């Protein structure tokens, strides 16, 4: 309390802004330098794919999946957060995105309304399977930009993995199954193609992805991704990622339909509120070669700290790994203009509306869901904010283009709220500690993809040991278009929702599809 008056008069644009963003840029540069160009897939596993044990978890899953299908463009601009609140006679859905303009917000609001109307009211009185199919098609249509990226990359990495099979002179059915999948993925998607045909082809492809879950084909893909070969394993990792991302659309449809069965009152009547995205703040650090790892450490550690000299020496050593060049590149970016992330936009709106008590939230479940796992700085924000609200578990990726609401919006913004400044100071301390840890350990954290992409050692310890299993498939392999694929309806609900979690710690395609969201039993196409 005694610090509050001092906090209010300190010059934010000069002091707190630089004190915060310098260690952020340092930690960001250190992470890149420590990777040394390596892709990072498995440093920070998010063990969030446990099967659902409560209605509350099912609700969290629903909110996250609804947010996910609103995130219809790759790159971070459309990352969406969402909260569900109680109204007097209706349910309130409040959402925000990182960087959507007014027209895009209106389009997203209309999409959410039509999607929830389809799920909740089921105007055509469809049975679960055809209803889920209609929901899937609506999701795919809204996500066509993202879907096109996924399909292009899927075909790319299927080609690379097939070529890798040729180099390895692989036997068995792995190559032939990948080739069948490639043919199903490489369908016409140009402007001349009929939209319903595109959606139908997408649905068939997703069925094929479901069919290889928990099969020796999937196990082989995972093993190749982990075999340690620098030249090829990345292609297999990316293949797993994009198979999982396609599967996520199917699982989102399942989750939304199932949620209406679990919570029949939630979608009887609802209203949707969109929150404007924040403005870009001015660049927090001007381009200058004088901003180096050493200068940042000099500023962030007090002179009387006995460890300062050690950290200065470590910062100097990191110059050999190009950390200063990375720092300069970051502060030189014209796009280095921070915004408030979607989760915090939603939270700030709710605080401004006086909605803090759990009773204000639907079923008293105080939760803000999001289309991606929470980033490192958002995680610190929610961890230290006095208003305790649950959010998704973090992937710990660090994004320098991040800021708090009410701070750094313009050079003449005025005196900030002392409580916000205090929160910023706490987050600054956490990111300084992270930078110190990285300087000491030189070990990267975070993830190459901000959706879940981690692997663990499979029970079968080598690719060659899979050969017998793959040869067994060749007995059943057919030359027709169905190949060894089985219809998704042949899978029971448990295996289709949870992938091959049973019996081992590693997650298969489900880890990609769920993005760390627990998946409930659903209806299948």
Coordinates of C-alpha atoms in Angstrom, one line a residue:
X1 CA 0.0 0.0 0.0
X2 CA 2.8 2.4 0.9
X3 CA 4.3 2.0 -2.6
X4 CA 1.1 3.1 -4.5
X5 CA 1.7 6.9 -4.5
X6 CA 5.2 6.4 -5.9
X7 CA 4.0 4.1 -8.6
X8 CA 1.5 6.6 -9.8
X9 CA 4.0 9.3 -10.6
X10 CA 6.8 7.2 -12.2
X11 CA 7.1 8.0 -16.0
X12 CA 5.6 4.9 -17.6
X13 CA 6.7 5.6 -21.2
X14 CA 10.3 5.9 -20.1
X15 CA 10.7 3.6 -17.0
X16 CA 8.3 0.8 -16.7
X17 CA 7.9 0.3 -20.5
X18 CA 11.7 -0.2 -21.0
X19 CA 12.2 -2.1 -17.8
X20 CA 9.5 -4.6 -19.0
X21 CA 10.3 -4.9 -22.7
X22 CA 14.1 -5.2 -22.4
X23 CA 14.0 -8.5 -20.4
X24 CA 11.2 -9.7 -22.7
X25 CA 13.3 -9.1 -25.8
X26 CA 16.3 -10.6 -24.1
X27 CA 14.5 -13.8 -23.1
X28 CA 13.0 -14.0 -26.6
X29 CA 16.4 -13.7 -28.2
X30 CA 18.0 -16.2 -25.8
X31 CA 15.3 -18.7 -26.6
X32 CA 16.0 -18.4 -30.3
X33 CA 19.8 -18.4 -29.8
X34 CA 19.6 -21.5 -27.5
X35 CA 17.7 -23.4 -30.1
X36 CA 20.4 -22.7 -32.6
X37 CA 17.9 -23.1 -35.5
X38 CA 16.5 -26.3 -34.1
X39 CA 12.7 -26.7 -34.1
X40 CA 11.4 -27.3 -30.6
X41 CA 8.6 -29.8 -30.3
X42 CA 8.8 -31.3 -26.9
X43 CA 10.4 -29.1 -24.2
X44 CA 7.2 -28.2 -22.4
X45 CA 4.5 -30.9 -22.5
X46 CA 1.0 -29.8 -21.6
X47 CA -0.6 -32.7 -19.8
X48 CA -4.1 -31.5 -20.4
X49 CA -5.6 -34.4 -22.4
X50 CA -6.9 -36.4 -19.5
X51 CA -10.3 -37.9 -20.1
X52 CA -13.1 -35.8 -18.7
X53 CA -14.0 -36.4 -15.1
X54 CA -16.5 -33.7 -14.5
X55 CA -19.2 -31.5 -16.1
X56 CA -16.9 -28.6 -15.4
X57 CA -14.2 -30.0 -17.5
X58 CA -16.7 -30.7 -20.3
X59 CA -17.8 -27.1 -20.2
X60 CA -14.2 -25.9 -20.4
X61 CA -13.7 -28.1 -23.4
X62 CA -16.8 -26.6 -25.0
X63 CA -15.7 -23.0 -24.5
X64 CA -12.2 -23.8 -25.8
X65 CA -13.5 -25.6 -28.9
X66 CA -15.9 -22.8 -29.7
X67 CA -13.1 -20.3 -29.4
X68 CA -10.9 -22.5 -31.6
X69 CA -13.3 -22.7 -34.5
X70 CA -13.5 -18.8 -34.5
X71 CA -9.7 -18.7 -35.0
X72 CA -10.0 -19.1 -38.7
X73 CA -6.7 -17.7 -40.0
X74 CA -3.1 -18.7 -39.2
X75 CA -0.7 -16.2 -37.8
X76 CA -2.1 -15.1 -34.4
X77 CA -4.4 -12.2 -35.5
X78 CA -7.6 -14.2 -35.1
X79 CA -6.7 -16.0 -31.8
X80 CA -10.0 -15.8 -29.9
X81 CA -10.9 -15.9 -26.2
X82 CA -14.4 -16.4 -24.9
X83 CA -16.4 -16.4 -21.7
X84 CA -19.9 -17.7 -21.0
X85 CA -22.0 -15.7 -18.5
X86 CA -25.4 -15.8 -16.9
X87 CA -28.1 -13.4 -18.2
X88 CA -31.5 -12.8 -16.6
X89 CA -33.3 -15.0 -19.2
X90 CA -30.5 -16.0 -21.5
X91 CA -26.8 -17.1 -21.8
X92 CA -24.2 -14.4 -22.6
X93 CA -21.3 -15.3 -24.9
X94 CA -18.5 -12.7 -24.8
X95 CA -15.6 -13.0 -27.1
X96 CA -12.5 -11.0 -28.3
X97 CA -9.7 -11.6 -30.8
X98 CA -6.1 -10.5 -30.9
X99 CA -6.5 -8.4 -34.1
X100 CA -9.9 -8.3 -35.8
X101 CA -11.4 -5.2 -37.3
X102 CA -15.1 -4.3 -36.9
X103 CA -16.2 -6.1 -40.0
X104 CA -14.3 -9.3 -39.0
X105 CA -15.8 -9.1 -35.5
X106 CA -19.3 -8.8 -37.0
X107 CA -18.6 -11.8 -39.3
X108 CA -17.4 -13.9 -36.4
X109 CA -20.3 -12.9 -34.3
X110 CA -22.7 -14.0 -37.0
X111 CA -20.8 -17.3 -37.3
X112 CA -21.0 -18.0 -33.6
X113 CA -24.7 -17.2 -33.7
X114 CA -25.5 -19.4 -36.6
X115 CA -23.4 -22.2 -35.2
X116 CA -24.9 -22.2 -31.8
X117 CA -28.4 -21.9 -33.3
X118 CA -27.7 -25.0 -35.4
X119 CA -26.5 -26.9 -32.4
X120 CA -29.0 -25.6 -29.8
X121 CA -32.2 -25.4 -31.8
X122 CA -31.5 -28.0 -34.5
X123 CA -34.1 -26.4 -36.8
X124 CA -34.3 -29.4 -39.2
X125 CA -34.6 -31.9 -36.2
X126 CA -31.6 -33.8 -37.4
X127 CA -30.4 -36.9 -35.6
X128 CA -26.9 -36.7 -34.0
X129 CA -24.9 -38.0 -36.9
X130 CA -26.3 -35.7 -39.6
X131 CA -26.4 -32.8 -37.2
X132 CA -22.7 -33.3 -36.4
X133 CA -22.0 -33.4 -40.1
X134 CA -23.8 -30.1 -40.7
X135 CA -21.8 -28.5 -37.8
X136 CA -18.6 -29.8 -39.2
X137 CA -19.3 -28.3 -42.6
X138 CA -20.2 -25.0 -41.1
X139 CA -16.9 -25.0 -39.2
X140 CA -14.9 -26.0 -42.3
X141 CA -16.6 -23.3 -44.4
X142 CA -15.8 -20.5 -41.9
X143 CA -12.2 -21.9 -41.5
X144 CA -11.5 -22.2 -45.2
X145 CA -8.4 -20.0 -45.1
X146 CA -6.8 -22.0 -42.3
X147 CA -8.0 -25.2 -43.8
X148 CA -6.3 -24.4 -47.1
X149 CA -3.0 -23.8 -45.3
X150 CA -3.4 -27.1 -43.5
X151 CA -4.1 -29.0 -46.7
X152 CA -1.2 -27.4 -48.6
X153 CA 1.2 -28.3 -45.8
X154 CA -0.3 -31.8 -45.3
X155 CA 0.4 -32.5 -49.0
X156 CA 3.9 -31.0 -48.8
X157 CA 4.9 -33.1 -45.8
X158 CA 3.2 -36.3 -47.1
X159 CA 5.4 -35.9 -50.2
X160 CA 8.5 -35.4 -48.1
X161 CA 7.6 -38.4 -45.9
X162 CA 6.9 -40.6 -48.9
X163 CA 10.3 -39.6 -50.3
X164 CA 11.9 -40.5 -47.0
X165 CA 10.3 -43.9 -47.2
X166 CA 11.9 -44.4 -50.6
X167 CA 15.3 -43.3 -49.2
X168 CA 14.9 -45.8 -46.3
X169 CA 13.7 -48.5 -48.7
X170 CA 10.8 -49.1 -46.3
X171 CA 8.8 -52.3 -46.6
X172 CA 5.2 -52.8 -45.5
X173 CA 2.2 -50.6 -46.1
X174 CA 3.4 -47.3 -44.6
X175 CA 4.3 -45.7 -48.0
X176 CA 1.2 -46.9 -49.7
X177 CA -1.1 -45.6 -47.0
X178 CA 0.6 -42.3 -47.0
X179 CA 0.2 -42.2 -50.8
X180 CA -3.5 -42.9 -50.5
X181 CA -3.8 -40.1 -47.9
X182 CA -2.0 -37.7 -50.3
X183 CA -4.4 -38.5 -53.1
X184 CA -7.4 -37.8 -50.8
X185 CA -5.8 -34.5 -49.6
X186 CA -4.8 -33.2 -53.0
X187 CA -8.3 -32.3 -54.3
X188 CA -9.3 -29.2 -56.3
X189 CA -9.8 -26.2 -54.1
X190 CA -9.6 -23.3 -56.6
X191 CA -12.3 -20.7 -57.2
X192 CA -13.9 -22.9 -59.8
X193 CA -14.5 -25.8 -57.5
X194 CA -18.0 -26.3 -56.1
X195 CA -18.1 -25.4 -52.4
X196 CA -20.1 -28.5 -51.3
X197 CA -17.7 -30.7 -53.2
X198 CA -14.8 -29.1 -51.4
X199 CA -16.5 -29.6 -48.0
X200 CA -17.4 -33.2 -48.9
X201 CA -13.8 -34.0 -49.9
X202 CA -12.5 -32.4 -46.6
X203 CA -14.9 -34.5 -44.7
X204 CA -13.7 -37.7 -46.4
X205 CA -10.1 -36.8 -45.7
X206 CA -10.8 -36.2 -42.1
X207 CA -12.5 -39.6 -41.9
X208 CA -9.3 -41.1 -43.3
X209 CA -7.3 -39.4 -40.6
X210 CA -9.6 -40.7 -38.0
X211 CA -9.2 -44.2 -39.5
X212 CA -5.4 -44.3 -39.0
X213 CA -5.6 -43.2 -35.4
X214 CA -4.4 -45.9 -33.0
X215 CA -3.2 -48.0 -35.9
X216 CA 0.3 -49.2 -36.7
X217 CA 0.4 -46.5 -39.4
X218 CA 0.1 -43.8 -36.8
X219 CA 2.7 -45.5 -34.6
X220 CA 5.1 -45.7 -37.5
X221 CA 4.6 -42.0 -38.2
X222 CA 5.3 -41.2 -34.6
X223 CA 8.4 -43.4 -34.5
X224 CA 9.8 -41.7 -37.6
X225 CA 9.2 -38.4 -36.1
X226 CA 11.4 -39.4 -33.1
X227 CA 14.1 -41.4 -34.8
X228 CA 16.6 -38.5 -34.4
X229 CA 17.4 -38.1 -38.1
X230 CA 17.8 -34.3 -38.6
X231 CA 17.1 -34.5 -42.3
X232 CA 13.9 -36.4 -42.0
X233 CA 12.3 -36.3 -38.5
X234 CA 11.1 -32.7 -38.9
X235 CA 8.9 -33.7 -41.9
X236 CA 7.3 -36.5 -39.9
X237 CA 6.8 -34.2 -36.9
X238 CA 5.1 -31.7 -39.2
X239 CA 3.0 -34.5 -40.8
X240 CA 1.7 -35.5 -37.3
X241 CA 1.0 -31.8 -36.6
X242 CA -1.2 -31.3 -39.7
X243 CA -3.0 -34.6 -39.4
X244 CA -3.9 -33.5 -35.8
X245 CA -5.0 -30.1 -36.9
X246 CA -7.4 -31.6 -39.4
X247 CA -8.7 -33.9 -36.8
X248 CA -9.4 -31.0 -34.5
X249 CA -12.2 -29.8 -36.8
X250 CA -14.0 -33.1 -36.4
X251 CA -13.5 -33.2 -32.7
X252 CA -14.8 -29.6 -32.4
X253 CA -18.0 -30.6 -34.1
X254 CA -18.3 -33.6 -31.7
X255 CA -17.7 -31.4 -28.7
X256 CA -20.2 -28.7 -29.6
X257 CA -23.0 -31.2 -30.3
X258 CA -22.3 -33.2 -27.2
X259 CA -22.2 -30.0 -25.1
X260 CA -25.8 -29.3 -26.0
X261 CA -26.8 -32.7 -24.8
X262 CA -24.9 -32.2 -21.5
X263 CA -26.1 -28.6 -20.9
X264 CA -29.5 -28.4 -22.7
X265 CA -30.4 -25.0 -21.0
X266 CA -27.2 -23.2 -22.2
X267 CA -28.3 -22.7 -25.8
X268 CA -32.0 -22.3 -25.4
X269 CA -31.6 -18.5 -25.6
X270 CA -28.3 -16.6 -25.9
X271 CA -26.8 -13.3 -26.8
X272 CA -23.3 -12.7 -28.2
X273 CA -21.1 -9.7 -27.4
X274 CA -17.9 -8.9 -29.3
X275 CA -15.1 -6.9 -27.7
X276 CA -13.0 -4.6 -30.0
X277 CA -9.4 -5.6 -30.4
X278 CA -6.9 -3.2 -28.8
X279 CA -4.9 -0.6 -30.7
X280 CA -1.3 -1.2 -31.5
X281 CA 1.0 0.6 -29.0
X282 CA 4.0 2.6 -30.2
X283 CA 7.3 0.7 -30.5
X284 CA 8.5 0.1 -26.9
X285 CA 12.2 0.1 -27.7
X286 CA 13.8 2.2 -30.5
X287 CA 16.2 0.6 -32.9
X288 CA 19.7 0.9 -31.6
X289 CA 22.8 -1.3 -31.6
X290 CA 23.5 -0.1 -28.1
X291 CA 20.7 -2.4 -26.9
X292 CA 22.5 -5.7 -26.3
X293 CA 22.3 -8.7 -24.0
X294 CA 24.9 -7.0 -21.7
X295 CA 23.1 -3.7 -21.6
X296 CA 19.8 -5.3 -20.7
X297 CA 21.4 -7.4 -18.0
X298 CA 23.1 -4.2 -16.7
X299 CA 19.7 -2.5 -16.5
X300 CA 17.7 -5.3 -15.0
X301 CA 20.0 -6.4 -12.2
X302 CA 20.9 -4.0 -9.3
X303 CA 24.5 -2.9 -8.9
X304 CA 24.6 -4.3 -5.4
X305 CA 23.5 -7.8 -6.5
X306 CA 26.4 -10.1 -6.0
X307 CA 25.3 -12.2 -9.0
X308 CA 25.4 -9.3 -11.4
X309 CA 28.9 -9.9 -12.7
X310 CA 28.2 -13.6 -13.3
X311 CA 25.2 -12.8 -15.4
X312 CA 27.0 -10.0 -17.3
X313 CA 29.7 -12.6 -18.2
X314 CA 27.0 -15.1 -19.3
X315 CA 25.4 -12.4 -21.4
X316 CA 28.7 -11.7 -23.0
X317 CA 29.3 -15.3 -23.8
X318 CA 25.9 -15.5 -25.6
X319 CA 27.2 -13.0 -28.2
X320 CA 28.9 -16.0 -29.7
X321 CA 25.4 -17.4 -30.5
X322 CA 24.2 -14.3 -32.2
X323 CA 21.9 -13.1 -29.4
X324 CA 22.7 -9.4 -30.1
X325 CA 21.8 -9.8 -33.7
X326 CA 18.5 -11.4 -32.7
X327 CA 17.8 -8.5 -30.3
X328 CA 18.5 -6.0 -33.0
X329 CA 16.3 -7.8 -35.4
X330 CA 13.4 -7.8 -33.0
X331 CA 13.6 -4.1 -32.0
X332 CA 14.1 -3.2 -35.7
X333 CA 10.8 -4.7 -36.7
X334 CA 8.1 -2.2 -37.8
X335 CA 5.6 -4.7 -36.4
X336 CA 7.0 -4.5 -32.9
X337 CA 3.9 -2.7 -31.7
X338 CA 2.3 -4.6 -28.8
X339 CA -1.4 -5.4 -28.4
X340 CA -3.5 -6.8 -25.6
X341 CA -4.1 -10.5 -26.1
X342 CA -7.6 -11.8 -26.5
X343 CA -7.9 -13.5 -23.1
X344 CA -6.9 -10.3 -21.3
X345 CA -9.3 -8.3 -23.5
X346 CA -12.2 -10.5 -22.3
X347 CA -11.0 -10.3 -18.7
X348 CA -10.6 -6.6 -18.7
X349 CA -14.1 -6.1 -20.2
X350 CA -15.6 -8.3 -17.5
X351 CA -13.8 -6.3 -14.8
X352 CA -15.0 -3.0 -16.3
X353 CA -18.6 -4.4 -16.3
X354 CA -18.2 -5.4 -12.6
X355 CA -18.5 -9.1 -13.4
X356 CA -16.1 -10.7 -11.0
X357 CA -18.2 -13.1 -8.8
X358 CA -18.5 -16.7 -9.9
X359 CA -22.3 -16.4 -9.9
X360 CA -22.0 -14.0 -12.8
X361 CA -20.5 -16.8 -14.9
X362 CA -22.6 -19.6 -16.4
X363 CA -23.2 -22.3 -13.8
X364 CA -20.7 -20.4 -11.6
X365 CA -17.8 -21.7 -13.6
X366 CA -15.5 -18.8 -13.8
X367 CA -13.5 -19.5 -16.9
X368 CA -12.1 -17.8 -20.0
X369 CA -11.4 -20.2 -22.8
X370 CA -9.2 -19.6 -25.8
X371 CA -8.4 -21.0 -29.2
X372 CA -4.8 -21.6 -28.2
X373 CA -3.0 -22.5 -25.0
X374 CA -2.1 -19.4 -22.9
X375 CA 1.2 -17.7 -23.8
X376 CA 3.8 -17.1 -21.1
X377 CA 3.0 -13.5 -20.4
X378 CA -0.8 -14.1 -20.3
X379 CA -0.1 -17.0 -17.9
X380 CA 1.8 -14.7 -15.6
X381 CA -1.0 -12.1 -15.8
X382 CA -3.7 -14.5 -14.7
X383 CA -1.5 -16.2 -12.2
X384 CA -0.8 -12.9 -10.4
X385 CA -4.0 -11.0 -11.0
X386 CA -6.1 -10.6 -7.8
X387 CA -9.3 -11.6 -9.6
X388 CA -8.8 -15.3 -9.9
X389 CA -10.2 -16.7 -13.1
X390 CA -9.4 -20.0 -14.7
X391 CA -7.8 -20.1 -18.2
X392 CA -6.2 -22.7 -20.4
X393 CA -2.9 -24.2 -19.4
X394 CA 0.1 -22.4 -21.0
X395 CA 2.4 -23.5 -23.8
X396 CA 5.0 -21.0 -22.4
X397 CA 5.8 -19.4 -25.8
X398 CA 6.9 -15.8 -25.4
X399 CA 5.5 -13.1 -27.7
X400 CA 7.2 -9.7 -27.4
X401 CA 4.1 -8.0 -29.0
X402 CA 2.2 -8.2 -25.7
X403 CA 0.9 -5.5 -23.4
X404 CA -1.5 -4.8 -20.5
X405 CA -4.7 -2.8 -21.0
X406 CA -4.3 0.8 -20.0
X407 CA -0.6 0.9 -20.4
X408 CA 1.7 2.1 -23.3
X409 CA -1.2 2.9 -25.6
X410 CA 0.3 6.2 -26.7
X411 CA 3.1 8.4 -25.6
X412 CA 0.7 10.9 -24.0
X413 CA -1.7 8.4 -22.6
X414 CA -1.6 9.9 -19.1
X415 CA -1.1 8.4 -15.6
X416 CA -1.8 4.7 -15.4
X417 CA -3.8 2.8 -12.8
X418 CA -1.3 2.1 -9.9
X419 CA -2.7 -1.5 -9.6
X420 CA -1.9 -2.1 -13.3
X421 CA 1.6 -0.8 -12.8
X422 CA 2.1 -3.0 -9.8
X423 CA 0.9 -6.0 -11.8
X424 CA 3.3 -5.1 -14.6
X425 CA 6.1 -5.0 -12.1
X426 CA 5.3 -8.5 -10.9
X427 CA 5.2 -9.8 -14.4
X428 CA 8.5 -8.0 -15.1
X429 CA 10.1 -9.8 -12.2
X430 CA 8.9 -13.2 -13.5
X431 CA 10.3 -12.5 -17.0
X432 CA 13.6 -11.3 -15.5
X433 CA 13.9 -14.6 -13.6
X434 CA 13.2 -16.4 -16.8
X435 CA 16.0 -14.6 -18.6
X436 CA 18.4 -15.4 -15.8
X437 CA 17.4 -19.0 -15.9
X438 CA 18.0 -19.2 -19.6
X439 CA 21.3 -17.5 -19.3
X440 CA 22.3 -20.1 -16.8
X441 CA 20.9 -23.2 -18.4
X442 CA 20.9 -22.3 -22.1
X443 CA 17.9 -24.5 -22.5
X444 CA 15.0 -23.4 -24.7
X445 CA 11.4 -23.7 -23.5
X446 CA 8.1 -23.3 -25.4
X447 CA 6.9 -24.9 -28.5
X448 CA 7.4 -24.7 -32.3
X449 CA 3.7 -24.8 -32.8
X450 CA 1.4 -23.1 -30.2
X451 CA -1.0 -26.0 -30.5
X452 CA 0.0 -29.1 -28.7
X453 CA 2.9 -31.0 -30.4
X454 CA 4.8 -33.1 -28.0
X455 CA 6.0 -36.6 -28.2
X456 CA 7.4 -39.2 -25.8
X457 CA 9.4 -42.3 -26.3
X458 CA 7.1 -44.9 -27.9
X459 CA 7.0 -48.5 -26.6
X460 CA 8.4 -49.7 -29.9
X461 CA 12.0 -48.4 -29.7
X462 CA 12.9 -48.4 -33.4
X463 CA 11.3 -47.9 -36.8
X464 CA 12.5 -51.3 -37.9
X465 CA 10.6 -53.0 -35.1
X466 CA 7.4 -51.7 -36.6
X467 CA 8.0 -53.6 -39.9
X468 CA 6.3 -56.8 -38.7
X469 CA 3.2 -54.8 -37.7
X470 CA 3.1 -53.0 -41.0
X471 CA 3.5 -56.2 -43.0
X472 CA 0.5 -57.6 -41.2
X473 CA -1.6 -54.7 -42.7
X474 CA -0.4 -55.6 -46.2
X475 CA -2.4 -58.9 -46.0
X476 CA -5.6 -56.8 -45.6
X477 CA -4.6 -54.0 -48.0
X478 CA -6.8 -53.6 -51.0
X479 CA -6.2 -51.8 -54.3
X480 CA -9.5 -49.8 -54.1
X481 CA -9.9 -46.3 -52.8
X482 CA -10.7 -47.5 -49.2
X483 CA -7.4 -49.4 -48.8
X484 CA -7.0 -50.5 -45.2
X485 CA -9.1 -47.6 -43.9
X486 CA -12.1 -48.4 -41.8
X487 CA -15.1 -46.2 -41.4
X488 CA -14.9 -43.9 -38.4
X489 CA -18.1 -45.5 -37.1
X490 CA -16.2 -48.7 -36.5
X491 CA -14.3 -46.9 -33.7
X492 CA -15.9 -46.9 -30.3
X493 CA -16.3 -43.5 -28.7
X494 CA -13.5 -43.9 -26.2
X495 CA -10.8 -44.7 -28.7
X496 CA -12.0 -42.1 -31.1
X497 CA -12.0 -39.3 -28.5
X498 CA -8.8 -40.2 -26.8
X499 CA -6.6 -41.6 -29.5
X500 CA -4.1 -44.1 -28.2
X501 CA -3.6 -42.6 -24.7
X502 CA -4.4 -45.9 -23.1
X503 CA -1.3 -47.9 -22.2
X504 CA 1.3 -45.2 -22.7
X505 CA 2.1 -41.7 -21.7
X506 CA 2.5 -40.3 -25.2
X507 CA -0.4 -38.8 -27.1
X508 CA -1.0 -39.4 -30.7
X509 CA -2.9 -37.3 -33.2
X510 CA -5.3 -36.4 -30.4
X511 CA -2.7 -34.2 -28.8
X512 CA -2.8 -32.1 -32.0
X513 CA -6.5 -32.2 -32.5
X514 CA -7.3 -31.2 -28.9
X515 CA -4.7 -28.5 -28.4
X516 CA -4.6 -29.6 -24.8
X517 CA -8.3 -29.6 -24.5
X518 CA -9.9 -32.7 -22.9
X519 CA -12.4 -34.2 -25.3
X520 CA -15.8 -35.6 -24.3
X521 CA -17.7 -38.4 -25.8
X522 CA -19.3 -37.3 -29.0
X523 CA -21.2 -38.3 -32.0
X524 CA -19.4 -39.5 -35.0
X525 CA -20.0 -39.1 -38.7

